[in-house]
Amino acid sequence: MKVDWLIVGAGFTGCTLAERIATQLNQKVLLIDRRNHVGGNAYDYHDQNGILLHKYGPHIFHTNSKKVWDYLSAFTEWRPYHHHVRAVIDGKKVPVPFNLNSLRQLFPPSYAGRMEAALMAEYGFEVKVPILKMREHSNPELRTLADFIYKNVFYGYTLKQWELKPEQLDPLVTGRVPVYISRDDRYFQDTYQAMPRYGYSALFHRMLDNRNIRILLNTTFRELEDLARFNRMVYTGPVDDYFNHIHGHLPYRSLRFDLVTADEESVQEVGTINYPNDYDFTRITEQKHLSGQRLPVSTLVVEYPQRHVPGKTEPYYPIPREENYAQYNLYLKEVEKLNGTVLLAGRLADYKYYNMDQAVAHALKLFEDCVARQETASRHHGR
Ligand code: FAD
Ligand code: UDP
């Protein structure tokens, strides 16, 4: 079979590009994945109790991009959902991101009131302050509070998750969960927050339902490289794999998920509870909060961070820090040498801590800037 495009990896990045190329350019796409399903890390399925589970960890959709929201809305209806997270600190379950309600729950009213006033005077209301920034504040009382939050919310969790201290990582990592001077207990404040009403897998199947798209599962790029005939290619797997690790293995972090089914309708008061200071796991998510299902049993997902061993574990997270960026930049130079003949994109190929909406936004941009524009140009030159 000869196709116009080979797309390696059927996650949000690969599926968005496949859909655009098939519907907007009317070109033929072969979409492959090493796994036995499409959807990448957002893949979901129903377990034996009928509970919708996310196989590679709980995925909550949120975005500020109207473009991404409108694009995905063509393939799914949505169920409104605002994610709430609590962290266990001193035996209390307090809202995370740490906010004014967390402060009130943990401290005596007189101290909490004074610090609330100080935070609002210093930063304002409904302002987000990364913890590493707050720790540098000139006011010693604010620094003491920041140290408390650092120690109780960030330090233990980050050590478990990354085997690194917060300051050994790009500040963007802990900056994802800034202290929020607010009474808004939601995990995200994005304009659009919702879950695909029938799940992510249903969304992907609608995206890919086009006669120009062929899907081949259980197939790696290396297995197919010399067999498939294609004009152009998109690769969304790990960038170091693509180049046969010529600059060494890029470090990734992995996870193990333990599933626990409880004979109760509901176990947790919120979707996720974080355990920064105890146990080997970081957080427990009750999937029914995300799906909104009403069933007599409930499944909990317990996340145990672990080292990534190539070939054995899944490379879930790039590890954002200077020395890894330097190694990634060596690969980026290799990408540049390809001169656009192969497009690399996605969380693994770009070695970037993308959320789902960012993966879709980048794929849409790549389509507009690199794919569609070049196709128009080559048509002009009477290719
Ligand atoms: P992926 O989904 O990783 O897809 C890449 C695909 O390529 C995979 O299916 C893989 O099997 C395939 N592949 C790789 N190499 C090869 C090869 N050589 N040959 C064939 N196939 C190959 N984002 C959110 O917005 N909200 C969340 O709540 C959220 N939670 C997350 C929780 C966890 C535990 C993790 C790990 C991520 C989470 N994310 C979340 C991020 C989200 O998973 C990513 O943004 C998204 O999956 C990126 O899509 P992608 O297509 O770039 O990559
Ligand atoms: N984090 C933390 N304590 C928390 C929540 C988050 O220390 O209670 C830090 C930790 O380093 C984590 C990062 O903030 O890896 C980003 O958290 P997020 O929930 O965004 O992680 P993800 O959902 O991507 O795993």
Short mmCIF file of C-alpha atoms and ligand atoms in Angstrom, two decimals:
data_model
loop_
_atom_site.label_atom_id
_atom_site.label_comp_id
_atom_site.label_asym_id
_atom_site.label_seq_id
_atom_site.Cartn_x
_atom_site.Cartn_y
_atom_site.Cartn_z
CA MET A 1 0.00 0.00 0.00
CA LYS A 2 1.28 3.47 -0.84
CA VAL A 3 0.13 6.39 1.30
CA ASP A 4 0.83 10.11 1.33
CA TRP A 5 1.68 10.15 5.02
CA LEU A 6 2.99 7.77 7.64
CA ILE A 7 2.14 8.96 11.15
CA VAL A 8 3.89 7.17 14.00
CA GLY A 9 1.99 7.29 17.30
CA ALA A 10 -1.79 7.56 17.72
CA GLY A 11 -1.98 9.92 20.71
CA PHE A 12 -3.51 13.39 20.59
CA THR A 13 -0.65 14.66 18.41
CA GLY A 14 -0.77 11.88 15.82
CA CYS A 15 -4.57 11.72 15.71
CA THR A 16 -4.96 15.48 15.27
CA LEU A 17 -2.52 15.50 12.37
CA ALA A 18 -4.09 12.40 10.79
CA GLU A 19 -7.55 13.96 11.02
CA ARG A 20 -6.42 17.29 9.53
CA ILE A 21 -4.47 15.74 6.67
CA ALA A 22 -7.28 13.33 5.81
CA THR A 23 -10.12 15.84 5.93
CA GLN A 24 -8.47 19.10 4.89
CA LEU A 25 -6.01 17.85 2.25
CA ASN A 26 -7.88 14.70 1.24
CA GLN A 27 -4.61 12.75 1.44
CA LYS A 28 -4.09 9.18 2.57
CA VAL A 29 -2.63 8.51 6.00
CA LEU A 30 -1.28 5.36 7.59
CA LEU A 31 -1.41 5.84 11.37
CA ILE A 32 0.56 3.30 13.39
CA ASP A 33 1.06 2.65 17.08
CA ARG A 34 3.12 0.15 18.99
CA ARG A 35 0.23 -0.33 21.43
CA ASN A 36 -2.93 -2.31 20.75
CA HIS A 37 -5.16 0.78 20.77
CA VAL A 38 -5.31 4.40 19.64
CA GLY A 39 -5.42 7.36 22.04
CA GLY A 40 -1.86 7.34 23.38
CA ASN A 41 -1.71 8.07 27.07
CA ALA A 42 -5.28 9.40 27.04
CA TYR A 43 -6.71 5.96 26.17
CA ASP A 44 -9.63 4.84 28.35
CA TYR A 45 -11.76 1.70 28.65
CA HIS A 46 -14.50 0.21 30.84
CA ASP A 47 -13.36 -2.23 33.52
CA GLN A 48 -15.24 -5.38 34.62
CA ASN A 49 -17.53 -3.22 36.77
CA GLY A 50 -18.33 -0.85 33.95
CA ILE A 51 -16.22 1.95 35.39
CA LEU A 52 -14.49 4.15 32.84
CA LEU A 53 -10.76 3.95 33.60
CA HIS A 54 -7.82 5.82 32.09
CA LYS A 55 -5.21 3.14 31.48
CA TYR A 56 -2.20 5.45 31.68
CA GLY A 57 -3.28 7.62 34.60
CA PRO A 58 -6.20 9.98 35.19
CA HIS A 59 -6.56 12.58 32.44
CA ILE A 60 -8.54 15.75 33.10
CA PHE A 61 -9.24 18.03 30.17
CA HIS A 62 -8.79 21.77 30.63
CA THR A 63 -7.81 24.57 28.27
CA ASN A 64 -7.89 28.31 27.73
CA SER A 65 -7.73 27.83 23.98
CA LYS A 66 -11.05 28.36 22.23
CA LYS A 67 -9.44 26.98 19.10
CA VAL A 68 -8.57 23.66 20.74
CA TRP A 69 -11.93 23.50 22.49
CA ASP A 70 -13.85 24.13 19.24
CA TYR A 71 -11.70 21.66 17.35
CA LEU A 72 -12.24 18.78 19.81
CA SER A 73 -15.92 19.65 20.22
CA ALA A 74 -16.46 18.39 16.68
CA PHE A 75 -15.70 14.87 17.95
CA THR A 76 -17.33 14.75 21.36
CA GLU A 77 -20.00 16.11 23.61
CA TRP A 78 -18.71 17.21 26.98
CA ARG A 79 -19.61 16.58 30.58
CA PRO A 80 -18.85 19.68 32.69
CA TYR A 81 -16.26 18.74 35.30
CA HIS A 82 -14.12 20.85 37.62
CA HIS A 83 -11.32 18.85 39.17
CA HIS A 84 -10.70 19.21 42.91
CA VAL A 85 -7.60 17.98 44.71
CA ARG A 86 -6.84 17.81 48.41
CA ALA A 87 -3.47 17.16 50.00
CA VAL A 88 -3.12 15.41 53.35
CA ILE A 89 -1.15 17.73 55.65
CA ASP A 90 -1.01 17.22 59.40
CA GLY A 91 -3.86 14.73 59.08
CA LYS A 92 -6.12 17.29 57.37
CA LYS A 93 -7.21 17.22 53.76
CA VAL A 94 -6.63 20.73 52.46
CA PRO A 95 -7.18 22.19 48.97
CA VAL A 96 -4.31 22.09 46.48
CA PRO A 97 -3.18 24.37 44.87
CA PHE A 98 -2.59 25.78 48.35
CA ASN A 99 -4.99 28.71 48.77
CA LEU A 100 -6.59 30.90 51.43
CA ASN A 101 -8.92 28.07 52.44
CA SER A 102 -5.93 25.75 52.96
CA LEU A 103 -4.36 28.43 55.16
CA ARG A 104 -7.54 28.70 57.29
CA GLN A 105 -7.76 24.91 57.68
CA LEU A 106 -4.20 24.51 58.91
CA PHE A 107 -3.59 27.51 61.14
CA PRO A 108 -5.31 29.26 64.06
CA PRO A 109 -7.69 32.03 62.88
CA SER A 110 -5.55 34.90 64.15
CA TYR A 111 -2.41 33.78 62.28
CA ALA A 112 -4.38 32.76 59.16
CA GLY A 113 -6.13 36.15 59.11
CA ARG A 114 -2.85 38.05 59.43
CA MET A 115 -1.15 36.03 56.67
CA GLU A 116 -4.19 36.34 54.43
CA ALA A 117 -3.99 40.14 54.75
CA ALA A 118 -0.22 40.08 54.13
CA LEU A 119 -0.58 37.88 51.02
CA MET A 120 -3.33 40.06 49.58
CA ALA A 121 -1.44 43.28 50.35
CA GLU A 122 1.71 41.90 48.75
CA TYR A 123 0.30 40.12 45.71
CA GLY A 124 -3.42 40.98 45.42
CA PHE A 125 -6.48 38.72 45.26
CA GLU A 126 -6.83 35.84 42.80
CA VAL A 127 -3.13 35.95 42.02
CA LYS A 128 -1.00 32.82 41.50
CA VAL A 129 2.47 32.76 43.00
CA PRO A 130 4.93 29.94 42.25
CA ILE A 131 6.22 28.50 45.51
CA LEU A 132 9.88 28.98 44.56
CA LYS A 133 9.19 32.68 44.01
CA MET A 134 7.31 33.09 47.29
CA ARG A 135 10.24 31.62 49.17
CA GLU A 136 12.40 34.51 47.94
CA HIS A 137 10.10 37.22 49.30
CA SER A 138 11.69 39.99 51.35
CA ASN A 139 8.99 39.81 54.08
CA PRO A 140 10.23 37.23 56.65
CA GLU A 141 6.70 36.27 57.72
CA LEU A 142 5.74 35.47 54.14
CA ARG A 143 8.97 33.52 53.73
CA THR A 144 8.14 31.45 56.82
CA LEU A 145 4.71 30.63 55.41
CA ALA A 146 6.27 29.83 52.02
CA ASP A 147 8.75 27.49 53.73
CA PHE A 148 5.87 25.71 55.45
CA ILE A 149 4.06 25.21 52.12
CA TYR A 150 7.29 24.16 50.41
CA LYS A 151 8.02 21.58 53.07
CA ASN A 152 4.49 20.19 53.44
CA VAL A 153 3.09 20.36 49.92
CA PHE A 154 6.02 20.29 47.51
CA TYR A 155 9.14 18.78 48.99
CA GLY A 156 8.07 15.18 49.71
CA TYR A 157 5.76 14.93 46.71
CA THR A 158 8.44 16.16 44.31
CA LEU A 159 11.09 13.83 45.76
CA LYS A 160 8.73 10.90 45.23
CA GLN A 161 7.62 11.97 41.78
CA TRP A 162 11.00 12.92 40.31
CA GLU A 163 13.66 11.72 42.78
CA LEU A 164 14.73 15.37 42.71
CA LYS A 165 14.13 18.39 44.91
CA PRO A 166 11.86 21.17 43.55
CA GLU A 167 14.81 23.49 42.90
CA GLN A 168 16.62 20.82 40.86
CA LEU A 169 13.82 20.96 38.28
CA ASP A 170 12.76 23.66 35.84
CA PRO A 171 10.57 26.02 37.94
CA LEU A 172 7.77 25.33 35.44
CA VAL A 173 7.22 21.95 37.17
CA THR A 174 6.21 23.24 40.61
CA GLY A 175 4.89 26.37 38.83
CA ARG A 176 2.08 24.15 37.48
CA VAL A 177 0.57 24.18 40.96
CA PRO A 178 1.22 27.72 42.26
CA VAL A 179 0.01 29.06 45.60
CA TYR A 180 -3.32 30.66 44.75
CA ILE A 181 -4.36 33.72 46.74
CA SER A 182 -8.02 32.95 46.37
CA ARG A 183 -10.92 30.97 47.75
CA ASP A 184 -11.32 29.04 44.50
CA ASP A 185 -10.65 25.39 45.41
CA ARG A 186 -10.52 24.05 41.85
CA TYR A 187 -7.28 22.50 40.58
CA PHE A 188 -7.51 24.46 37.32
CA GLN A 189 -8.95 27.88 36.48
CA ASP A 190 -9.06 27.38 32.71
CA THR A 191 -12.00 28.77 30.73
CA TYR A 192 -12.93 25.33 29.40
CA GLN A 193 -12.97 22.37 31.79
CA ALA A 194 -14.84 19.20 30.95
CA MET A 195 -14.54 15.50 30.25
CA PRO A 196 -15.47 13.89 26.92
CA ARG A 197 -18.97 12.61 27.67
CA TYR A 198 -18.37 9.12 26.29
CA GLY A 199 -14.65 8.99 27.09
CA TYR A 200 -11.44 9.75 25.23
CA SER A 201 -11.41 6.53 23.21
CA ALA A 202 -14.82 7.38 21.71
CA LEU A 203 -13.48 10.85 20.85
CA PHE A 204 -10.44 9.32 19.08
CA HIS A 205 -12.58 6.90 17.11
CA ARG A 206 -14.66 9.77 15.79
CA MET A 207 -11.52 11.73 14.90
CA LEU A 208 -10.17 8.83 12.90
CA ASP A 209 -13.40 7.78 11.22
CA ASN A 210 -12.37 8.72 7.70
CA ARG A 211 -11.72 6.59 4.64
CA ASN A 212 -8.38 8.33 4.08
CA ILE A 213 -7.06 7.01 7.42
CA ARG A 214 -5.76 3.47 7.83
CA ILE A 215 -4.77 2.33 11.32
CA LEU A 216 -2.15 -0.29 12.09
CA LEU A 217 -1.75 -1.28 15.74
CA ASN A 218 0.86 -3.43 17.53
CA THR A 219 3.41 -2.07 15.09
CA THR A 220 6.55 -0.11 15.77
CA PHE A 221 8.13 2.37 13.43
CA ARG A 222 11.25 0.19 13.01
CA GLU A 223 9.14 -2.78 11.93
CA LEU A 224 7.45 -0.76 9.25
CA GLU A 225 10.13 1.69 8.19
CA ASP A 226 11.35 -0.30 5.20
CA LEU A 227 8.03 -1.91 4.30
CA ALA A 228 5.63 1.01 4.05
CA ARG A 229 5.68 3.32 1.07
CA PHE A 230 4.92 6.91 1.95
CA ASN A 231 5.82 10.42 0.80
CA ARG A 232 6.04 12.19 4.12
CA MET A 233 6.13 11.28 7.74
CA VAL A 234 5.24 12.51 11.24
CA TYR A 235 6.90 10.87 14.23
CA THR A 236 5.46 11.34 17.74
CA GLY A 237 7.49 8.77 19.70
CA PRO A 238 10.54 9.55 21.87
CA VAL A 239 13.04 11.67 19.95
CA ASP A 240 16.04 9.71 21.25
CA ASP A 241 14.48 6.45 19.96
CA TYR A 242 14.10 7.96 16.51
CA PHE A 243 17.81 8.72 16.33
CA ASN A 244 18.85 5.38 17.83
CA HIS A 245 20.13 7.12 20.97
CA ILE A 246 23.15 8.57 19.21
CA HIS A 247 23.36 11.18 21.95
CA GLY A 248 22.47 8.77 24.72
CA HIS A 249 19.14 7.87 26.31
CA LEU A 250 17.09 10.93 27.29
CA PRO A 251 15.83 10.55 30.87
CA TYR A 252 12.12 10.04 31.44
CA ARG A 253 10.13 9.38 34.57
CA SER A 254 7.67 6.53 34.79
CA LEU A 255 4.75 5.47 37.00
CA ARG A 256 3.06 2.31 38.16
CA PHE A 257 -0.71 2.38 38.62
CA ASP A 258 -2.37 0.13 41.19
CA LEU A 259 -6.12 -0.29 40.80
CA VAL A 260 -8.21 -0.84 43.91
CA THR A 261 -11.92 -1.55 43.64
CA ALA A 262 -14.01 -0.63 46.67
CA ASP A 263 -17.46 -2.01 47.44
CA GLU A 264 -18.75 1.49 48.03
CA GLU A 265 -20.53 3.96 45.85
CA SER A 266 -18.07 6.68 46.70
CA VAL A 267 -14.78 6.71 48.62
CA GLN A 268 -13.19 10.15 48.29
CA GLU A 269 -14.89 13.52 48.67
CA VAL A 270 -12.92 14.85 45.68
CA GLY A 271 -11.41 13.40 42.50
CA THR A 272 -7.83 13.23 43.74
CA ILE A 273 -6.13 13.13 47.13
CA ASN A 274 -2.40 13.86 47.23
CA TYR A 275 -0.08 12.40 49.86
CA PRO A 276 3.00 14.65 49.84
CA ASN A 277 4.39 13.48 53.16
CA ASP A 278 3.58 9.80 53.68
CA TYR A 279 3.64 6.55 51.74
CA ASP A 280 5.44 5.67 48.50
CA PHE A 281 2.57 6.73 46.29
CA THR A 282 1.90 10.35 45.38
CA ARG A 283 -1.86 10.47 44.79
CA ILE A 284 -5.07 8.49 44.61
CA THR A 285 -7.78 9.30 42.08
CA GLU A 286 -11.33 8.02 42.18
CA GLN A 287 -12.20 7.67 38.52
CA LYS A 288 -15.97 7.97 39.00
CA HIS A 289 -15.55 11.63 39.88
CA LEU A 290 -14.15 12.14 36.40
CA SER A 291 -16.73 10.06 34.54
CA GLY A 292 -19.75 11.03 36.66
CA GLN A 293 -20.94 7.41 36.64
CA ARG A 294 -23.34 6.12 39.29
CA LEU A 295 -22.47 2.56 40.19
CA PRO A 296 -22.48 0.60 43.49
CA VAL A 297 -18.68 0.08 43.35
CA SER A 298 -15.79 2.45 42.75
CA THR A 299 -12.25 2.12 41.39
CA LEU A 300 -9.30 4.01 42.82
CA VAL A 301 -6.05 4.59 40.94
CA VAL A 302 -2.95 4.76 43.11
CA GLU A 303 0.14 6.31 41.48
CA TYR A 304 3.61 5.04 42.35
CA PRO A 305 6.41 6.98 40.67
CA GLN A 306 9.29 4.92 39.36
CA ARG A 307 12.44 5.20 37.29
CA HIS A 308 12.05 4.68 33.58
CA VAL A 309 13.85 1.62 32.25
CA PRO A 310 13.87 1.67 28.42
CA GLY A 311 12.04 -1.35 27.02
CA LYS A 312 10.49 -2.16 30.40
CA THR A 313 8.50 0.86 31.61
CA GLU A 314 6.55 3.62 29.86
CA PRO A 315 8.32 6.98 29.39
CA TYR A 316 5.52 9.06 30.92
CA TYR A 317 7.27 12.31 31.77
CA PRO A 318 10.21 14.15 30.22
CA ILE A 319 12.31 15.41 33.14
CA PRO A 320 12.45 19.19 32.74
CA ARG A 321 15.86 20.42 33.89
CA GLU A 322 18.90 22.15 32.42
CA GLU A 323 21.15 19.17 31.77
CA ASN A 324 18.34 17.26 30.06
CA TYR A 325 17.50 20.27 27.90
CA ALA A 326 21.16 20.35 26.85
CA GLN A 327 20.99 16.68 25.82
CA TYR A 328 17.65 17.25 24.07
CA ASN A 329 19.20 20.17 22.14
CA LEU A 330 21.69 17.74 20.59
CA TYR A 331 18.71 15.82 19.25
CA LEU A 332 17.05 19.05 18.13
CA LYS A 333 20.10 19.70 15.92
CA GLU A 334 19.54 16.27 14.36
CA VAL A 335 15.88 17.16 13.79
CA GLU A 336 16.94 20.36 12.04
CA LYS A 337 19.21 18.37 9.71
CA LEU A 338 16.12 16.52 8.46
CA ASN A 339 15.03 19.80 6.85
CA GLY A 340 11.35 19.13 7.38
CA THR A 341 11.39 15.81 5.50
CA VAL A 342 10.24 14.14 8.73
CA LEU A 343 8.16 16.14 11.21
CA LEU A 344 8.68 15.37 14.89
CA ALA A 345 5.95 16.47 17.28
CA GLY A 346 4.31 15.67 20.61
CA ARG A 347 5.20 15.25 24.26
CA LEU A 348 7.83 12.56 23.60
CA ALA A 349 9.28 13.89 20.36
CA ASP A 350 9.49 17.50 21.60
CA TYR A 351 10.60 16.34 25.07
CA LYS A 352 8.10 18.82 26.58
CA TYR A 353 5.72 18.54 29.52
CA TYR A 354 2.62 19.13 27.34
CA ASN A 355 -0.92 18.84 28.62
CA MET A 356 -3.42 17.36 26.18
CA ASP A 357 -4.63 20.74 24.95
CA GLN A 358 -1.05 21.84 24.31
CA ALA A 359 -0.39 18.68 22.30
CA VAL A 360 -3.48 19.42 20.18
CA ALA A 361 -2.57 23.12 19.83
CA HIS A 362 0.94 22.24 18.63
CA ALA A 363 -0.38 19.67 16.19
CA LEU A 364 -2.88 22.17 14.75
CA LYS A 365 -0.13 24.75 14.36
CA LEU A 366 2.21 22.25 12.74
CA PHE A 367 -0.53 21.35 10.30
CA GLU A 368 -1.15 24.99 9.40
CA ASP A 369 2.49 26.11 9.27
CA CYS A 370 4.31 23.10 7.86
CA VAL A 371 1.87 20.68 6.28
CA ALA A 372 -0.88 22.73 4.65
CA ARG A 373 1.42 25.58 3.58
CA GLN A 374 3.94 23.25 1.91
CA GLU A 375 1.17 21.37 0.15
CA THR A 376 -0.17 24.64 -1.25
CA ALA A 377 3.34 25.68 -2.33
CA SER A 378 4.07 22.38 -4.08
CA ARG A 379 0.71 22.53 -5.89
CA HIS A 380 1.69 26.03 -7.10
CA HIS A 381 4.92 24.65 -8.51
CA GLY A 382 2.93 22.02 -10.37
CA ARG A 383 4.42 19.12 -8.45
P1 FAD B 1 1.26 10.19 23.63
O1 FAD B 1 -0.12 10.23 24.16
O2 FAD B 1 2.34 9.68 24.50
O3 FAD B 1 1.23 9.32 22.28
C1 FAD B 1 2.40 8.85 21.65
C2 FAD B 1 2.08 7.50 21.04
O4 FAD B 1 3.20 7.08 20.24
C3 FAD B 1 1.87 6.39 22.06
O5 FAD B 1 0.62 5.79 21.86
C4 FAD B 1 3.00 5.41 21.81
O6 FAD B 1 2.63 4.06 21.99
C5 FAD B 1 3.35 5.68 20.36
N1 FAD B 1 4.72 5.36 19.99
C6 FAD B 1 5.85 5.80 20.59
N2 FAD B 1 6.92 5.31 19.95
C7 FAD B 1 6.47 4.56 18.93
C8 FAD B 1 7.12 3.80 17.90
N3 FAD B 1 8.44 3.74 17.79
N4 FAD B 1 6.35 3.13 17.02
C9 FAD B 1 4.99 3.18 17.12
N5 FAD B 1 4.33 3.89 18.05
C10 FAD B 1 5.07 4.58 18.94
N6 FAD B 1 -2.75 16.07 30.20
C11 FAD B 1 -3.83 16.83 30.53
O7 FAD B 1 -4.18 17.76 29.78
N7 FAD B 1 -4.57 16.58 31.66
C12 FAD B 1 -4.25 15.57 32.51
O8 FAD B 1 -4.92 15.37 33.54
C13 FAD B 1 -3.11 14.75 32.21
N8 FAD B 1 -2.77 13.76 33.03
C14 FAD B 1 -1.68 12.99 32.72
C15 FAD B 1 -1.34 11.96 33.58
C16 FAD B 1 -0.25 11.15 33.29
C17 FAD B 1 0.12 10.05 34.24
C18 FAD B 1 0.52 11.39 32.12
C19 FAD B 1 1.71 10.53 31.79
C20 FAD B 1 0.19 12.41 31.26
C21 FAD B 1 -0.92 13.22 31.54
N9 FAD B 1 -1.30 14.25 30.69
C22 FAD B 1 -2.39 15.04 31.01
C23 FAD B 1 -0.54 14.56 29.46
C24 FAD B 1 -1.09 13.85 28.22
O9 FAD B 1 -0.99 12.45 28.40
C25 FAD B 1 -0.27 14.29 26.99
O10 FAD B 1 -0.35 15.68 26.82
C26 FAD B 1 -0.74 13.66 25.70
O11 FAD B 1 -0.92 12.28 25.84
C27 FAD B 1 0.27 13.93 24.61
O12 FAD B 1 -0.12 13.31 23.42
P2 FAD B 1 0.98 12.81 22.38
O13 FAD B 1 0.24 12.32 21.21
O14 FAD B 1 2.00 13.87 22.16
O15 FAD B 1 1.75 11.61 23.13
N1 UDP B 2 3.38 19.05 43.21
C1 UDP B 2 3.69 18.90 44.55
N2 UDP B 2 2.68 18.63 45.44
C2 UDP B 2 1.40 18.53 45.07
C3 UDP B 2 1.07 18.69 43.71
C4 UDP B 2 2.09 18.93 42.80
O1 UDP B 2 4.85 18.95 44.91
O2 UDP B 2 0.53 18.29 45.94
C5 UDP B 2 4.48 19.34 42.27
C6 UDP B 2 5.22 18.05 41.86
O3 UDP B 2 6.56 18.35 41.61
C7 UDP B 2 4.48 17.68 40.59
C8 UDP B 2 4.28 19.05 39.97
O4 UDP B 2 3.99 19.92 41.09
O5 UDP B 2 5.23 16.81 39.79
C9 UDP B 2 3.21 19.17 38.93
O6 UDP B 2 1.99 18.68 39.47
P1 UDP B 2 0.80 18.22 38.49
O7 UDP B 2 -0.36 17.84 39.34
O8 UDP B 2 0.60 19.24 37.46
O9 UDP B 2 1.44 16.91 37.83
P2 UDP B 2 0.90 15.89 36.73
O10 UDP B 2 -0.60 15.89 36.86
O11 UDP B 2 1.40 16.35 35.42
O12 UDP B 2 1.51 14.61 37.17
#
